[in-house]
mmCIF file of C-alpha atoms in Angstrom:
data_model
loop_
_atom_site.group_PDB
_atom_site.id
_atom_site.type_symbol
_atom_site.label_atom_id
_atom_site.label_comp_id
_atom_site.label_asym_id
_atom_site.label_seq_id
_atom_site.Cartn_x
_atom_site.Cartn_y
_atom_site.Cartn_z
ATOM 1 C CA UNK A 1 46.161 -42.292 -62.798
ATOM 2 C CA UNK A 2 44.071 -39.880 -61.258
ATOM 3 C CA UNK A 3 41.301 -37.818 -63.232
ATOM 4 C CA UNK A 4 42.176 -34.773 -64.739
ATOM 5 C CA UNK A 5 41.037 -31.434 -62.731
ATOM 6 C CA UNK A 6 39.388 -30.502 -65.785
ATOM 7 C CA UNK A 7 37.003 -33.792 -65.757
ATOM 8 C CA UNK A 8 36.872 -34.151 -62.102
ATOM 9 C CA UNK A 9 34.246 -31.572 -60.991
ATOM 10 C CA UNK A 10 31.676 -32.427 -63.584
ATOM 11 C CA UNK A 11 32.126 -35.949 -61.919
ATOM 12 C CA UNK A 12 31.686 -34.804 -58.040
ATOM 13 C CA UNK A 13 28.585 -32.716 -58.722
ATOM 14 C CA UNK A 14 26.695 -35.238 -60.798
ATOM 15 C CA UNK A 15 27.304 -37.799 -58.398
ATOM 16 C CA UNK A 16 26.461 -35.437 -55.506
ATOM 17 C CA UNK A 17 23.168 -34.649 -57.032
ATOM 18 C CA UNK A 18 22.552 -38.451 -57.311
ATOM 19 C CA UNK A 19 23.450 -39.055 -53.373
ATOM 20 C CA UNK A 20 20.706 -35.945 -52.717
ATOM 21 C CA UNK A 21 18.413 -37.102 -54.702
ATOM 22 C CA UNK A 22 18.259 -40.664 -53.001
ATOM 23 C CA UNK A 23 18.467 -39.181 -49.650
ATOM 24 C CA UNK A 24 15.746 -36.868 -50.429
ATOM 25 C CA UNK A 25 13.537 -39.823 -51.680
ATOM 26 C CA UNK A 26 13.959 -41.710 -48.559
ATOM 27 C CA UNK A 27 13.252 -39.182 -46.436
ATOM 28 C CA UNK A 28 10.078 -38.234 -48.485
ATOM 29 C CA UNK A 29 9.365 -42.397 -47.960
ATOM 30 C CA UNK A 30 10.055 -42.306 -43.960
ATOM 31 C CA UNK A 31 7.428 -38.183 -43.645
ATOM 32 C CA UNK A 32 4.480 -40.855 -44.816
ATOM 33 C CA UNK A 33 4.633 -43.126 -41.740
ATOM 34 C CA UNK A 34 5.167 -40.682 -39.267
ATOM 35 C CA UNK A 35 2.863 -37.538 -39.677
ATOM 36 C CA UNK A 36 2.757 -36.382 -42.713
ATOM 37 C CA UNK A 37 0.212 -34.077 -44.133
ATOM 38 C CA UNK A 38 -3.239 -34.625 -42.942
ATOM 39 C CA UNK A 39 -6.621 -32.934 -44.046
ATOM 40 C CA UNK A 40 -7.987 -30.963 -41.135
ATOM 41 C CA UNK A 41 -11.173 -31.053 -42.554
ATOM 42 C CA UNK A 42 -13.473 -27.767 -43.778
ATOM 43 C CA UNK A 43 -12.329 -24.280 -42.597
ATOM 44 C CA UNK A 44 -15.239 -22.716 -40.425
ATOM 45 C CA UNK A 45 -17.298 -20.273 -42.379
ATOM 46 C CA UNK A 46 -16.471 -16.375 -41.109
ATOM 47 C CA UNK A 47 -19.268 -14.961 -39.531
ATOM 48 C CA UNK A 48 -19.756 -10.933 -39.518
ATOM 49 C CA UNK A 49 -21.072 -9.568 -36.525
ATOM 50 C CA UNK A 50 -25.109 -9.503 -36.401
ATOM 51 C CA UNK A 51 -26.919 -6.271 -35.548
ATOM 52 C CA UNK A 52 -29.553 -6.489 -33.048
ATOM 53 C CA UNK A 53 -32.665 -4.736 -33.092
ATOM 54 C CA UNK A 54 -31.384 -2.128 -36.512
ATOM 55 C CA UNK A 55 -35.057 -0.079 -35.601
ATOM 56 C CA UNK A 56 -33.829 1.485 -32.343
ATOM 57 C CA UNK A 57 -32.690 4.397 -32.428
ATOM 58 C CA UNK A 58 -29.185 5.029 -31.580
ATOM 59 C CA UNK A 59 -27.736 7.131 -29.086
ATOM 60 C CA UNK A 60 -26.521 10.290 -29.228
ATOM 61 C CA UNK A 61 -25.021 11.230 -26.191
ATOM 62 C CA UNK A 62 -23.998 9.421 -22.845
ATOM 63 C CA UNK A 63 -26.227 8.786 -20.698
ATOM 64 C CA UNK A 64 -24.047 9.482 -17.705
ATOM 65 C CA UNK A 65 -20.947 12.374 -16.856
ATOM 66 C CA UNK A 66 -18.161 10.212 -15.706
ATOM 67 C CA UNK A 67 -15.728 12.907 -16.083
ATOM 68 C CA UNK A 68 -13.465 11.021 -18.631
ATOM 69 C CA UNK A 69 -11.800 13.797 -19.710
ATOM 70 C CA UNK A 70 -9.742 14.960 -16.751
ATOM 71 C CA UNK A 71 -7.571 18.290 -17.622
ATOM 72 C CA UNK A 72 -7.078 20.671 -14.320
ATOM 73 C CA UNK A 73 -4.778 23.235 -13.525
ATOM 74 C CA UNK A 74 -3.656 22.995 -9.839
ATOM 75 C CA UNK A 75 -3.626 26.308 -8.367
ATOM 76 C CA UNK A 76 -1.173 27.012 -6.025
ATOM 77 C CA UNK A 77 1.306 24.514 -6.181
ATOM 78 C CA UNK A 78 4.910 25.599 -7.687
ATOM 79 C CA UNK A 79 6.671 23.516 -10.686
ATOM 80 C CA UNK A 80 10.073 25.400 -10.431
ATOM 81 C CA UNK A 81 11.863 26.010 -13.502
ATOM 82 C CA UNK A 82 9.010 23.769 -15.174
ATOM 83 C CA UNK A 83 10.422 20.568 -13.535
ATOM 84 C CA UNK A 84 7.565 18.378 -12.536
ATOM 85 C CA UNK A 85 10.389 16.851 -10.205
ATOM 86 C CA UNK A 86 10.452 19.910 -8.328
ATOM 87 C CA UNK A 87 6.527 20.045 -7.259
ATOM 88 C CA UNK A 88 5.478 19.322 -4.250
ATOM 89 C CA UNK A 89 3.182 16.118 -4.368
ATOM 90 C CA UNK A 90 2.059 16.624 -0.562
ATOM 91 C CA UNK A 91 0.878 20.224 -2.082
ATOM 92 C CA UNK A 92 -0.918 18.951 -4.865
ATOM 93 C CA UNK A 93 -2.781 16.583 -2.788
ATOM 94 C CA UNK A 94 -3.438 19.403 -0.428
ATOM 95 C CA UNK A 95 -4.519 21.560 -3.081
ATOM 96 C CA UNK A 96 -7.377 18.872 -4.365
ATOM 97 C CA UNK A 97 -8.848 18.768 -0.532
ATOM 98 C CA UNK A 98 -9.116 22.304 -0.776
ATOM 99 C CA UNK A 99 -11.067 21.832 -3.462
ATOM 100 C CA UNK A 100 -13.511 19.836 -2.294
ATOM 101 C CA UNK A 101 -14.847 20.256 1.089
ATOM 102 C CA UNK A 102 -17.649 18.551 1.250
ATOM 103 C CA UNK A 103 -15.467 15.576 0.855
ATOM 104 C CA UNK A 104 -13.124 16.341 3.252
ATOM 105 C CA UNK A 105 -13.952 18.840 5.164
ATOM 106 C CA UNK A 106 -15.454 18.016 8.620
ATOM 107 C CA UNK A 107 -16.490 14.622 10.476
ATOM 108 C CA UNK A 108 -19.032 13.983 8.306
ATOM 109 C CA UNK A 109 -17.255 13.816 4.799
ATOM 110 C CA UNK A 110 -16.445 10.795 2.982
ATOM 111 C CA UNK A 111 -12.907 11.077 3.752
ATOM 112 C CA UNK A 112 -12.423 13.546 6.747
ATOM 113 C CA UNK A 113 -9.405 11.100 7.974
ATOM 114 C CA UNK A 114 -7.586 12.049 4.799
ATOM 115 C CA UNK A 115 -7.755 15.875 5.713
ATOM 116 C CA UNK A 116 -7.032 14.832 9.474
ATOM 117 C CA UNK A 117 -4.234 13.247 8.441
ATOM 118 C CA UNK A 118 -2.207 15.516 6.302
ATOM 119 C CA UNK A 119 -1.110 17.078 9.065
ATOM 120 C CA UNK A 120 1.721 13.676 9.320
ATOM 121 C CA UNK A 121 2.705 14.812 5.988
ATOM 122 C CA UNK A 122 4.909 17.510 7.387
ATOM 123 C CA UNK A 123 6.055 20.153 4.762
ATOM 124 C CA UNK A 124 8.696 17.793 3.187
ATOM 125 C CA UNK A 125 8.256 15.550 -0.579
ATOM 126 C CA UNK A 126 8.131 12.031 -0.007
ATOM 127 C CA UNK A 127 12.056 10.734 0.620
ATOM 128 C CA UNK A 128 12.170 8.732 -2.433
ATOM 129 C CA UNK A 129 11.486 9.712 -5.688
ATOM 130 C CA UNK A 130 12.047 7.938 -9.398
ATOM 131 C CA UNK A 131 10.977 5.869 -12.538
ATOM 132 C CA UNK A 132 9.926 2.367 -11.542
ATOM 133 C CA UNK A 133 12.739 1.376 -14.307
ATOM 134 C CA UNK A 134 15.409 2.355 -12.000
ATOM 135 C CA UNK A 135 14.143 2.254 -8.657
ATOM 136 C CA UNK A 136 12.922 -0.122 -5.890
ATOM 137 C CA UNK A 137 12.397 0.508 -2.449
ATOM 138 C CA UNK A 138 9.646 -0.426 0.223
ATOM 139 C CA UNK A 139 8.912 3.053 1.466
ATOM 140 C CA UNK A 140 5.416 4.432 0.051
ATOM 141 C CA UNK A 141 4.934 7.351 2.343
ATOM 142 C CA UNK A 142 6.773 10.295 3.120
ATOM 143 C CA UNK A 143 6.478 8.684 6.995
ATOM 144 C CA UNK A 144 4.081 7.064 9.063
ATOM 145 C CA UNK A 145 0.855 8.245 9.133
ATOM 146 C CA UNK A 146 0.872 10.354 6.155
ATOM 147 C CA UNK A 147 -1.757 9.294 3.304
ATOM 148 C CA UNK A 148 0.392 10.205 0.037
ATOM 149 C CA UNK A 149 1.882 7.547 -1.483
ATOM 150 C CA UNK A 150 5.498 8.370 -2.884
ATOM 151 C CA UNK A 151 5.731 9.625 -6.185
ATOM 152 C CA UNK A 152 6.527 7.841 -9.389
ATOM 153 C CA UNK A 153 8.312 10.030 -12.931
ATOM 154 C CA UNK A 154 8.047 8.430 -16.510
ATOM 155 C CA UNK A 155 7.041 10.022 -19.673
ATOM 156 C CA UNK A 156 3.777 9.026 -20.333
ATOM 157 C CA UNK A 157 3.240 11.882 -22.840
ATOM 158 C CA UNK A 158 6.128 10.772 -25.654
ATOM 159 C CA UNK A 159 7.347 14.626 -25.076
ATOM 160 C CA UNK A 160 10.245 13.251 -23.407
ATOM 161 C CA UNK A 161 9.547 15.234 -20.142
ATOM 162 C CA UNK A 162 8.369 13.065 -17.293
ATOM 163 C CA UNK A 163 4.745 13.337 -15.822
ATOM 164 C CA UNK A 164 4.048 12.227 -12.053
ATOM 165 C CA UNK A 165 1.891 9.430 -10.882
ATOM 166 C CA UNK A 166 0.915 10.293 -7.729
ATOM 167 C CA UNK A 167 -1.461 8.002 -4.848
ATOM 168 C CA UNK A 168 -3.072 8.783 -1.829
ATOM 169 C CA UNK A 169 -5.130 7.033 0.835
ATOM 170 C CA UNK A 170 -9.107 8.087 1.211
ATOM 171 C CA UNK A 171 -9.382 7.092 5.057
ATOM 172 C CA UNK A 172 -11.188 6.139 6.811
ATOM 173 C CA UNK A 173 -12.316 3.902 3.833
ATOM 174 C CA UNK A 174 -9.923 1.296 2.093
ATOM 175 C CA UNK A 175 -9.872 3.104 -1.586
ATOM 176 C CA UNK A 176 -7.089 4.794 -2.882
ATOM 177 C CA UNK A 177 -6.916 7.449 -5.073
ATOM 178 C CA UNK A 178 -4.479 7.446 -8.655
ATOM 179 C CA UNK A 179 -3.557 10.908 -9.952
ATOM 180 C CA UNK A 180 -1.408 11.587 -13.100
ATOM 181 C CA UNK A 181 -0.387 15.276 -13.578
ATOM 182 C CA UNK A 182 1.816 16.898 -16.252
ATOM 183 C CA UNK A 183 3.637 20.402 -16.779
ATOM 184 C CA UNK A 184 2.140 23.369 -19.245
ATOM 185 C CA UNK A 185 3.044 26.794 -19.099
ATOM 186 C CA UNK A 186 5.289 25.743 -15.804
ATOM 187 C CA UNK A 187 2.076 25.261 -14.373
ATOM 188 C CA UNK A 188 0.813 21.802 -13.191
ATOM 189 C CA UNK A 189 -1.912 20.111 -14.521
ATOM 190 C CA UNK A 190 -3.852 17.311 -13.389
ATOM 191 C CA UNK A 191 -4.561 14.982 -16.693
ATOM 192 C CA UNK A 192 -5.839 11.432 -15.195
ATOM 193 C CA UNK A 193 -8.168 11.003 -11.824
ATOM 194 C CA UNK A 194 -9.221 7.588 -10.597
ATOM 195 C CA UNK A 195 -10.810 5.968 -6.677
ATOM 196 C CA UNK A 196 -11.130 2.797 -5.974
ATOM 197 C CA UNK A 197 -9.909 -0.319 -3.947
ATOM 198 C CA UNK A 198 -6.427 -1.125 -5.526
ATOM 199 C CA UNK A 199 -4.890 -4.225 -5.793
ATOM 200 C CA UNK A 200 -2.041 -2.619 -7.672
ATOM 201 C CA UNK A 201 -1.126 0.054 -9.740
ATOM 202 C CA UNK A 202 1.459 -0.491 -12.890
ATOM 203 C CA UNK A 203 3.643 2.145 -15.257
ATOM 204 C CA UNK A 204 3.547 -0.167 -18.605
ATOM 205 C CA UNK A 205 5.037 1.629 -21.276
ATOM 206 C CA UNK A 206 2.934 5.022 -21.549
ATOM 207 C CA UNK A 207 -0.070 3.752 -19.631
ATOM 208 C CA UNK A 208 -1.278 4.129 -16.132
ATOM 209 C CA UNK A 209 -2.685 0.528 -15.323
ATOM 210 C CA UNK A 210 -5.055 -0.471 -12.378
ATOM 211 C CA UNK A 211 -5.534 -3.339 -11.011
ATOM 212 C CA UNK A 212 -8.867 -3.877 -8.777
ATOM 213 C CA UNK A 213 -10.597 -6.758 -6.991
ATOM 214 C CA UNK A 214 -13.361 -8.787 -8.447
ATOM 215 C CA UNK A 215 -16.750 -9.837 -6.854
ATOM 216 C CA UNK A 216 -16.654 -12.856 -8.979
ATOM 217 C CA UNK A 217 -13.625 -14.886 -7.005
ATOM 218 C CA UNK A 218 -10.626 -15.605 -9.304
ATOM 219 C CA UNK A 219 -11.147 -12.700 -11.264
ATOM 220 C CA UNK A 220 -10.240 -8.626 -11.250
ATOM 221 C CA UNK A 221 -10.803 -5.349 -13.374
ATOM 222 C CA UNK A 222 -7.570 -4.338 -14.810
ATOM 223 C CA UNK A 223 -7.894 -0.301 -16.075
ATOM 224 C CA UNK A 224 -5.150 1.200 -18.419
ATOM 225 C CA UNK A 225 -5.710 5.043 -19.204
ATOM 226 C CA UNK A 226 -3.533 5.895 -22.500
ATOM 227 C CA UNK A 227 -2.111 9.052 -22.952
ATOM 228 C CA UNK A 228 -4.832 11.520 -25.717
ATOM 229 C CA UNK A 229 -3.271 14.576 -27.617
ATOM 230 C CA UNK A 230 -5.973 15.799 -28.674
ATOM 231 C CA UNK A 231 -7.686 15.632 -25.004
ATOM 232 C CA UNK A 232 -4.580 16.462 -23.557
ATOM 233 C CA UNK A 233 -5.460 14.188 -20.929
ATOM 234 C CA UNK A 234 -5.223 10.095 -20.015
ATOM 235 C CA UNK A 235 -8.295 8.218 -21.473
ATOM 236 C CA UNK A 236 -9.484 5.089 -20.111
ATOM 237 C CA UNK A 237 -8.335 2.851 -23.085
ATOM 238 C CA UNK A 238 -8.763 -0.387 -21.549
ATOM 239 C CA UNK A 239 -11.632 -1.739 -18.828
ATOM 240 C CA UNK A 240 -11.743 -5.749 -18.820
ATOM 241 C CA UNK A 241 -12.589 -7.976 -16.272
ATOM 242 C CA UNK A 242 -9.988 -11.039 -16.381
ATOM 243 C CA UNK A 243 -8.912 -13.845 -14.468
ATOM 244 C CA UNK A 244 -6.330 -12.895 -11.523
ATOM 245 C CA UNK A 245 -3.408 -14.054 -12.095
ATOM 246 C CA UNK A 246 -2.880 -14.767 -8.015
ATOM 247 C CA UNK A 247 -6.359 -16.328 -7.677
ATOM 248 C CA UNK A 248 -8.306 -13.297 -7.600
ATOM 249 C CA UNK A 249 -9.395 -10.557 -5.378
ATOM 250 C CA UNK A 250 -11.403 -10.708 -2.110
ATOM 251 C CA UNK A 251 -14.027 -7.789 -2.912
ATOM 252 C CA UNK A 252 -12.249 -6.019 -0.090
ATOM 253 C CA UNK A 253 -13.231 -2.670 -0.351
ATOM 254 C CA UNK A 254 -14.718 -2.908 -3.931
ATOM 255 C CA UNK A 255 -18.193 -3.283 -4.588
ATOM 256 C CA UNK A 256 -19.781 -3.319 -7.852
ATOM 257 C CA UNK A 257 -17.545 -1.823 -10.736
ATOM 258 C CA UNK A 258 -16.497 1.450 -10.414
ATOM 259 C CA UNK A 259 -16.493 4.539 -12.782
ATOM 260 C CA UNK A 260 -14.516 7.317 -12.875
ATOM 261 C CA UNK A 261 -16.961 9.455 -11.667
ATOM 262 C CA UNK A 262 -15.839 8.121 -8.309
ATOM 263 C CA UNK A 263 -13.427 10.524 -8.164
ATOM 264 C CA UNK A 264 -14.002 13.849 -6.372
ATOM 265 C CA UNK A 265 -12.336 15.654 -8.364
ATOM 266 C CA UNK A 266 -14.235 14.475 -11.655
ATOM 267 C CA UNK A 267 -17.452 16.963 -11.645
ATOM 268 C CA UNK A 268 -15.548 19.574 -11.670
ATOM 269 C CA UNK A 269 -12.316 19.289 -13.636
ATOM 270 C CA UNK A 270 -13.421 18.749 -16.955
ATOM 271 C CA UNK A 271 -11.837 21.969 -18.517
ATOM 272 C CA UNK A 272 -10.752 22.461 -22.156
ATOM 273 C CA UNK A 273 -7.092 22.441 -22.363
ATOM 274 C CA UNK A 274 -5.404 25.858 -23.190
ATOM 275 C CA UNK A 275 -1.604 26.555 -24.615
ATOM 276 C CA UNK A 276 0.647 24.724 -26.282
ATOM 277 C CA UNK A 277 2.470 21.517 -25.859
ATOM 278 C CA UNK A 278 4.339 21.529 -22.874
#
């Protein structure tokens, strides 16, 4: 006769809990043979940082300009309806040597070749131009013998305009020179300013990163300048020294680490900003 469905259930359940139970037990009995809990022994004391020498007195100022506050209007160069996408990069970059002479300006500058070699820039923007998200392409100069690099856009500002990363060659040397500007006012504004040997230059998120090669073999510098709104400018966040993930650079071109005083443009940019958000 089978159970009544009243009287059944209470039956299932308590026997259920019994086959749990056992299974439960034996798998409690196997966890004891074959790595169970073990003590790890005592947790290492935390250690707060120890001040060295607390009688000197601490410094109040730098002790060198790098310039690390870059914020520069760029006269002369046209950002049509406020579109950084409609400036001229080969301007702007034409607009800095004009700037500075003495480094470019004659045989004897540091890089003359630079100004020689504008002249292959032509009149034109580099052909390509677009986020690194949604482009690739091999070209990197407007054509041969120019020194600008092509143009990169991304919004490195969180205004949800784009800002330009621009790059150009400081011949006859091997260094190359990183420029961020942005829009304010419809006027454009130079806001980050780096030279030196580049192994590679990276948009990763809202930073600018560089990527330089090491004296020490198997190693480089790797830069990130982060995005200040209170500067209104890109501050060098980040300046490590860390193993290369190809094996390291050669020292081509790079000796001794680098400020960014080594840009030209550093001594005399350092403006305070003026208007409002762009």
């Amino acid at each position: 006769m089978l159970p009544s469905r009243r009287g059944r259930p209470a039956r299932v359940t308590a026997f259920a809990a019994l086959l749990l139970v056992t299974a439960a037990a034996g798998a409690l009995a196997g966890c004891g043979d074959t790595g169970g809990l073990r003590d790890a022994g005592a947790t290492a004391a935390a250690r707060s940082p120890a001040r060295l020498w607390p009688g000197l007195p601490p410094a109040s100022s730098p002790a060198y300009d790098i310039g690390e506050v870059e914020h520069a209007r760029v006269e002369g160069v046209a950002v049509p309806g406020g579109d950084i996408r409609g400036a001229d990069p080969v301007a702007a970059v034409r607009a800095e040597i004009a700037a500075h002479p003495d480094d470019y300006a004659g045989t004897g500058a540091r890089y003359h070749e630079t100004s020689a070699r504008m002249a292959d820039c032509g009149t034109d923007d580099p052909e390509d131009t677009g986020d690194t998200e949604d482009t690739e392409d091999t070209e990197d100069t407007a054509r041969d013998g120019c020194p600008v690099l092509r143009p990169y856009y991304r919004d490195l500002t969180g205004d949800g305009r784009p800002e330009m990363t621009l790059g150009f060659r400081l011949l006859p040397g091997r260094l190359t020179a990183v420029r961020v500007y942005t829009v304010e006012k419809d006027r454009l504004v130079r806001v980050m300013s780096y030279d030196d040997a580049v192994s590679a230059v990276e948009l990763a998120g809202r930073a600018v990163v560089v990527r330089s090669p090491s004296e020490v073999a198997g190693y480089e510098y790797r830069l990130q300048w982060t995005w200040d709104a209170d500067q209104r400018a890109m501050l060098l966040t980040s300046d490590e020294m860390l193993r290369a993930d190809d094996g390291g650079g050669d020292g081509d071109g790079h000796t001794g680490r680098p400020s960014p005083s080594a840009s030209p443009s550093s001594s005399s940019s350092a403006s305070s900003p003026s208007g409002d958000a762009p």
